[in-house]
Short mmCIF file of C-alpha atoms in Angstrom, two decimals:
data_model
loop_
_atom_site.label_atom_id
_atom_site.label_comp_id
_atom_site.label_asym_id
_atom_site.label_seq_id
_atom_site.Cartn_x
_atom_site.Cartn_y
_atom_site.Cartn_z
CA ASP A 1 28.39 -26.48 -10.02
CA THR A 2 27.06 -23.36 -8.37
CA ALA A 3 23.53 -23.88 -7.04
CA VAL A 4 22.40 -20.24 -7.12
CA SER A 5 24.43 -18.05 -9.42
CA GLN A 6 24.06 -14.35 -9.96
CA THR A 7 25.78 -11.91 -12.29
CA PRO A 8 27.46 -9.53 -12.18
CA LYS A 9 29.28 -9.98 -8.87
CA TYR A 10 30.44 -6.37 -8.86
CA LEU A 11 28.76 -3.42 -10.53
CA VAL A 12 29.73 0.24 -10.35
CA THR A 13 27.43 2.64 -12.14
CA GLN A 14 26.37 6.26 -12.17
CA MET A 15 23.25 7.76 -10.70
CA GLY A 16 20.31 7.74 -13.06
CA ASN A 17 21.40 4.64 -14.97
CA ASP A 18 19.30 1.51 -15.41
CA LYS A 19 20.91 -1.83 -14.56
CA SER A 20 19.97 -5.49 -14.22
CA ILE A 21 21.21 -8.31 -12.04
CA LYS A 22 20.59 -11.83 -13.27
CA CYS A 23 20.00 -14.92 -11.16
CA GLU A 24 19.73 -18.58 -12.03
CA GLN A 25 19.29 -21.65 -9.84
CA ASN A 26 19.96 -25.22 -10.95
CA LEU A 27 18.38 -26.88 -7.90
CA GLY A 28 14.95 -27.40 -9.42
CA HIS A 29 13.42 -25.15 -6.77
CA ASP A 30 9.97 -23.58 -7.10
CA THR A 31 10.60 -20.36 -5.23
CA MET A 32 13.16 -17.64 -5.76
CA TYR A 33 13.91 -14.46 -3.83
CA TRP A 34 15.78 -11.21 -3.87
CA TYR A 35 17.28 -9.90 -0.65
CA LYS A 36 19.11 -6.64 -0.02
CA GLN A 37 21.96 -6.29 2.48
CA ASP A 38 22.77 -2.72 3.40
CA SER A 39 26.02 -1.22 4.67
CA LYS A 40 25.18 -2.27 8.22
CA LYS A 41 24.91 -5.90 7.03
CA PHE A 42 21.15 -5.96 7.64
CA LEU A 43 19.58 -8.48 5.25
CA LYS A 44 16.00 -7.84 4.18
CA ILE A 45 13.69 -9.52 1.70
CA MET A 46 12.55 -7.57 -1.34
CA PHE A 47 10.63 -10.03 -3.52
CA SER A 48 9.79 -13.68 -3.86
CA TYR A 49 8.40 -15.62 -6.79
CA ASN A 50 6.86 -19.08 -6.81
CA ASN A 51 6.62 -20.71 -10.25
CA LYS A 52 6.91 -17.30 -11.89
CA GLU A 53 4.14 -15.83 -9.70
CA LEU A 54 4.94 -12.88 -7.43
CA ILE A 55 4.35 -13.92 -3.81
CA ILE A 56 6.13 -11.36 -1.65
CA ASN A 57 6.56 -7.73 -2.60
CA GLU A 58 7.94 -5.79 0.32
CA THR A 59 7.96 -2.02 0.48
CA VAL A 60 10.37 -1.49 -2.37
CA PRO A 61 10.41 1.54 -4.74
CA ASN A 62 8.76 1.00 -8.12
CA ARG A 63 12.16 1.53 -9.69
CA PHE A 64 12.89 -2.07 -8.73
CA SER A 65 11.19 -4.60 -10.97
CA PRO A 66 11.75 -8.34 -10.72
CA LYS A 67 11.22 -10.51 -13.76
CA SER A 68 10.92 -14.27 -13.80
CA PRO A 69 11.01 -15.74 -17.34
CA ASP A 70 10.86 -19.26 -15.90
CA LYS A 71 11.08 -20.81 -12.45
CA ALA A 72 14.87 -21.21 -12.69
CA HIS A 73 15.50 -17.53 -13.28
CA LEU A 74 14.68 -14.36 -11.38
CA ASN A 75 16.24 -11.16 -12.63
CA LEU A 76 16.22 -7.79 -10.90
CA HIS A 77 15.99 -4.62 -12.96
CA ILE A 78 16.61 -1.27 -11.35
CA ASN A 79 15.67 2.00 -13.06
CA SER A 80 17.04 5.45 -12.34
CA LEU A 81 19.63 4.27 -9.84
CA GLU A 82 20.15 6.36 -6.71
CA LEU A 83 23.06 6.57 -4.28
CA GLY A 84 20.97 4.81 -1.64
CA ASP A 85 20.63 1.77 -3.86
CA SER A 86 24.26 0.90 -3.16
CA ALA A 87 24.15 -2.43 -1.36
CA VAL A 88 24.72 -6.13 -1.81
CA TYR A 89 21.84 -7.91 -3.51
CA PHE A 90 21.40 -11.61 -2.85
CA CYS A 91 19.36 -14.00 -4.92
CA ALA A 92 18.07 -17.11 -3.17
CA SER A 93 15.85 -20.12 -3.80
CA SER A 94 13.93 -22.79 -1.91
CA GLN A 95 12.10 -25.94 -2.91
CA ASP A 96 8.46 -25.39 -2.06
CA ARG A 97 6.91 -22.55 -0.14
CA GLU A 98 4.26 -24.84 1.30
CA ARG A 99 6.67 -27.38 2.67
CA SER A 100 7.77 -27.01 6.25
CA GLY A 101 11.37 -26.39 7.19
CA ASN A 102 12.41 -25.13 3.78
CA THR A 103 16.07 -24.47 3.30
CA ILE A 104 16.72 -21.21 1.51
CA TYR A 105 19.94 -21.25 -0.51
CA PHE A 106 21.67 -17.98 -1.24
CA GLY A 107 23.84 -16.89 -4.11
CA GLU A 108 27.21 -15.22 -3.63
CA GLY A 109 25.78 -11.70 -3.90
CA SER A 110 26.06 -8.79 -6.31
CA TRP A 111 27.86 -5.72 -4.98
CA LEU A 112 26.21 -2.64 -6.46
CA THR A 113 27.88 0.74 -6.04
CA VAL A 114 26.14 3.84 -7.35
CA VAL A 115 28.38 6.88 -7.78
CA GLN Z 1 10.84 -2.42 17.61
CA LYS Z 2 12.48 -4.69 15.05
CA GLU Z 3 10.93 -8.09 14.54
CA VAL Z 4 14.24 -9.80 15.31
CA GLU Z 5 16.84 -8.27 17.60
CA GLN Z 6 20.46 -9.39 17.57
CA ASP Z 7 23.56 -7.79 19.07
CA PRO Z 8 25.92 -7.00 16.17
CA GLY Z 9 29.06 -7.44 18.29
CA PRO Z 10 31.85 -7.88 17.39
CA LEU Z 11 32.41 -10.78 19.72
CA SER Z 12 36.04 -11.79 20.12
CA VAL Z 13 36.98 -15.08 21.80
CA PRO Z 14 40.11 -17.25 22.10
CA GLU Z 15 40.33 -20.51 20.20
CA GLY Z 16 38.63 -23.35 22.07
CA ALA Z 17 36.12 -21.10 23.85
CA ILE Z 18 32.40 -21.76 23.99
CA VAL Z 19 30.52 -19.11 22.06
CA SER Z 20 26.96 -18.06 22.79
CA LEU Z 21 25.03 -16.08 20.19
CA ASN Z 22 21.52 -14.85 20.91
CA CYS Z 23 18.44 -13.30 19.34
CA THR Z 24 15.03 -12.24 20.52
CA TYR Z 25 11.92 -11.94 18.39
CA SER Z 26 8.57 -10.27 18.79
CA ASN Z 27 6.09 -12.09 16.52
CA SER Z 28 4.54 -15.25 17.95
CA ALA Z 29 3.56 -16.32 14.42
CA PHE Z 30 7.13 -17.13 13.59
CA GLN Z 31 7.40 -20.85 12.97
CA TYR Z 32 10.93 -21.85 12.08
CA PHE Z 33 14.15 -20.65 13.56
CA MET Z 34 17.39 -20.68 11.65
CA TRP Z 35 21.01 -19.76 11.99
CA TYR Z 36 23.01 -18.70 8.98
CA ARG Z 37 26.75 -18.14 8.76
CA GLN Z 38 28.16 -15.55 6.39
CA TYR Z 39 31.82 -15.27 5.55
CA SER Z 40 33.18 -12.02 4.18
CA ARG Z 41 32.17 -11.41 0.56
CA LYS Z 42 30.01 -14.53 0.51
CA GLY Z 43 26.32 -15.35 0.68
CA PRO Z 44 24.69 -16.64 3.89
CA GLU Z 45 24.76 -20.43 4.33
CA LEU Z 46 22.33 -22.31 6.54
CA LEU Z 47 23.90 -23.82 9.66
CA MET Z 48 20.88 -25.15 11.52
CA TYR Z 49 17.14 -24.82 11.76
CA THR Z 50 14.52 -25.91 14.26
CA TYR Z 51 10.80 -25.40 14.72
CA SER Z 52 10.18 -26.35 18.31
CA SER Z 53 11.34 -25.25 21.70
CA GLY Z 54 14.36 -27.11 23.02
CA ASN Z 55 17.81 -27.96 21.79
CA LYS Z 56 19.11 -29.29 18.49
CA GLU Z 57 22.70 -30.40 18.17
CA ASP Z 58 24.91 -30.79 15.11
CA GLY Z 59 28.57 -31.45 15.80
CA ARG Z 60 30.02 -28.47 17.65
CA PHE Z 61 26.85 -26.42 17.12
CA THR Z 62 23.73 -26.39 19.31
CA ALA Z 63 20.64 -24.36 18.49
CA GLN Z 64 18.27 -23.57 21.33
CA VAL Z 65 14.77 -22.12 21.12
CA ASP Z 66 12.59 -20.88 23.97
CA LYS Z 67 9.25 -19.90 22.46
CA SER Z 68 7.79 -18.81 25.79
CA SER Z 69 10.37 -16.05 26.09
CA LYS Z 70 10.86 -15.61 22.31
CA TYR Z 71 14.57 -16.24 22.65
CA ILE Z 72 16.88 -18.23 20.37
CA SER Z 73 20.53 -19.11 20.84
CA LEU Z 74 23.39 -20.73 19.00
CA PHE Z 75 26.23 -22.30 20.96
CA ILE Z 76 29.56 -23.16 19.38
CA ARG Z 77 31.82 -25.50 21.31
CA ASP Z 78 35.59 -25.66 20.87
CA SER Z 79 35.51 -22.61 18.63
CA GLN Z 80 38.03 -22.49 15.79
CA PRO Z 81 39.51 -19.56 13.83
CA SER Z 82 37.57 -20.90 10.83
CA ASP Z 83 34.37 -20.10 12.75
CA SER Z 84 35.15 -16.40 12.39
CA ALA Z 85 32.23 -15.03 10.41
CA THR Z 86 28.96 -13.15 10.82
CA TYR Z 87 26.19 -15.27 12.33
CA LEU Z 88 22.65 -14.32 11.40
CA CYS Z 89 19.60 -15.57 13.18
CA ALA Z 90 16.58 -15.81 10.93
CA ILE Z 91 12.96 -16.62 11.49
CA LEU Z 92 10.68 -18.04 8.84
CA LEU Z 93 7.02 -17.21 8.28
CA VAL Z 94 5.73 -20.01 6.04
CA GLU Z 95 2.25 -18.55 5.56
CA TYR Z 96 3.73 -15.40 4.08
CA GLY Z 97 5.44 -17.14 1.18
CA ASN Z 98 8.46 -18.25 3.14
CA LYS Z 99 9.32 -14.80 4.38
CA LEU Z 100 12.66 -15.05 6.14
CA VAL Z 101 13.26 -12.25 8.65
CA PHE Z 102 16.87 -11.76 9.68
CA GLY Z 103 18.53 -10.32 12.73
CA ALA Z 104 21.31 -7.79 12.23
CA GLY Z 105 24.01 -10.47 12.49
CA THR Z 106 26.75 -10.91 15.10
CA ILE Z 107 30.37 -10.66 13.98
CA LEU Z 108 32.40 -13.41 15.63
CA ARG Z 109 36.19 -13.42 15.74
CA VAL Z 110 38.00 -16.47 17.07
CA LYS Z 111 41.64 -15.74 17.84
CA SER Z 112 44.28 -18.45 17.55
#
């Protein structure tokens, strides 16, 4: 069973479209994240949620909106897609943000290409 | 200055070599130090983590932290072709909601 699963794995879409990436974790973790990895392989946090509450919101355009219907799911919706949004988006989760030495588990990634 | 600096490589070594991967960081508030391995088209997977200065060993891998110089290292002994991947150092800020700050990643190629 996949611990952190995200769909779709590959997505090609046109500029201006709205798209969503879904993420689910079956580890019983309290905290979930979205990371973005750009073409230079640099991985940077975008958002984190703990028990459906937004904890980290880095400097990300308002076109990106995370939604957490429950603590096992964290979806990423992107409005008005731009060419610069092309990247790999990783969902991740960890057990408890207060606990020391947390292990953050990553999904396989979603490759988004905006044309 | 980036919070975590890491030479992107690529680093190419023969099978059996000892590999040394390094990162420096700037923020003294960083608490936990991690190394992730990422194979092509896959998500990062945690290799090792430590929170104190000194060495931590796990099989062929040794993580080393020097907080006084803000320097972290990962050593791989008897490197194998299967070790070929991108290695990302990452530093965790627990107070900021488990904010994990990554280095750029070093591409390692182990030739058989």
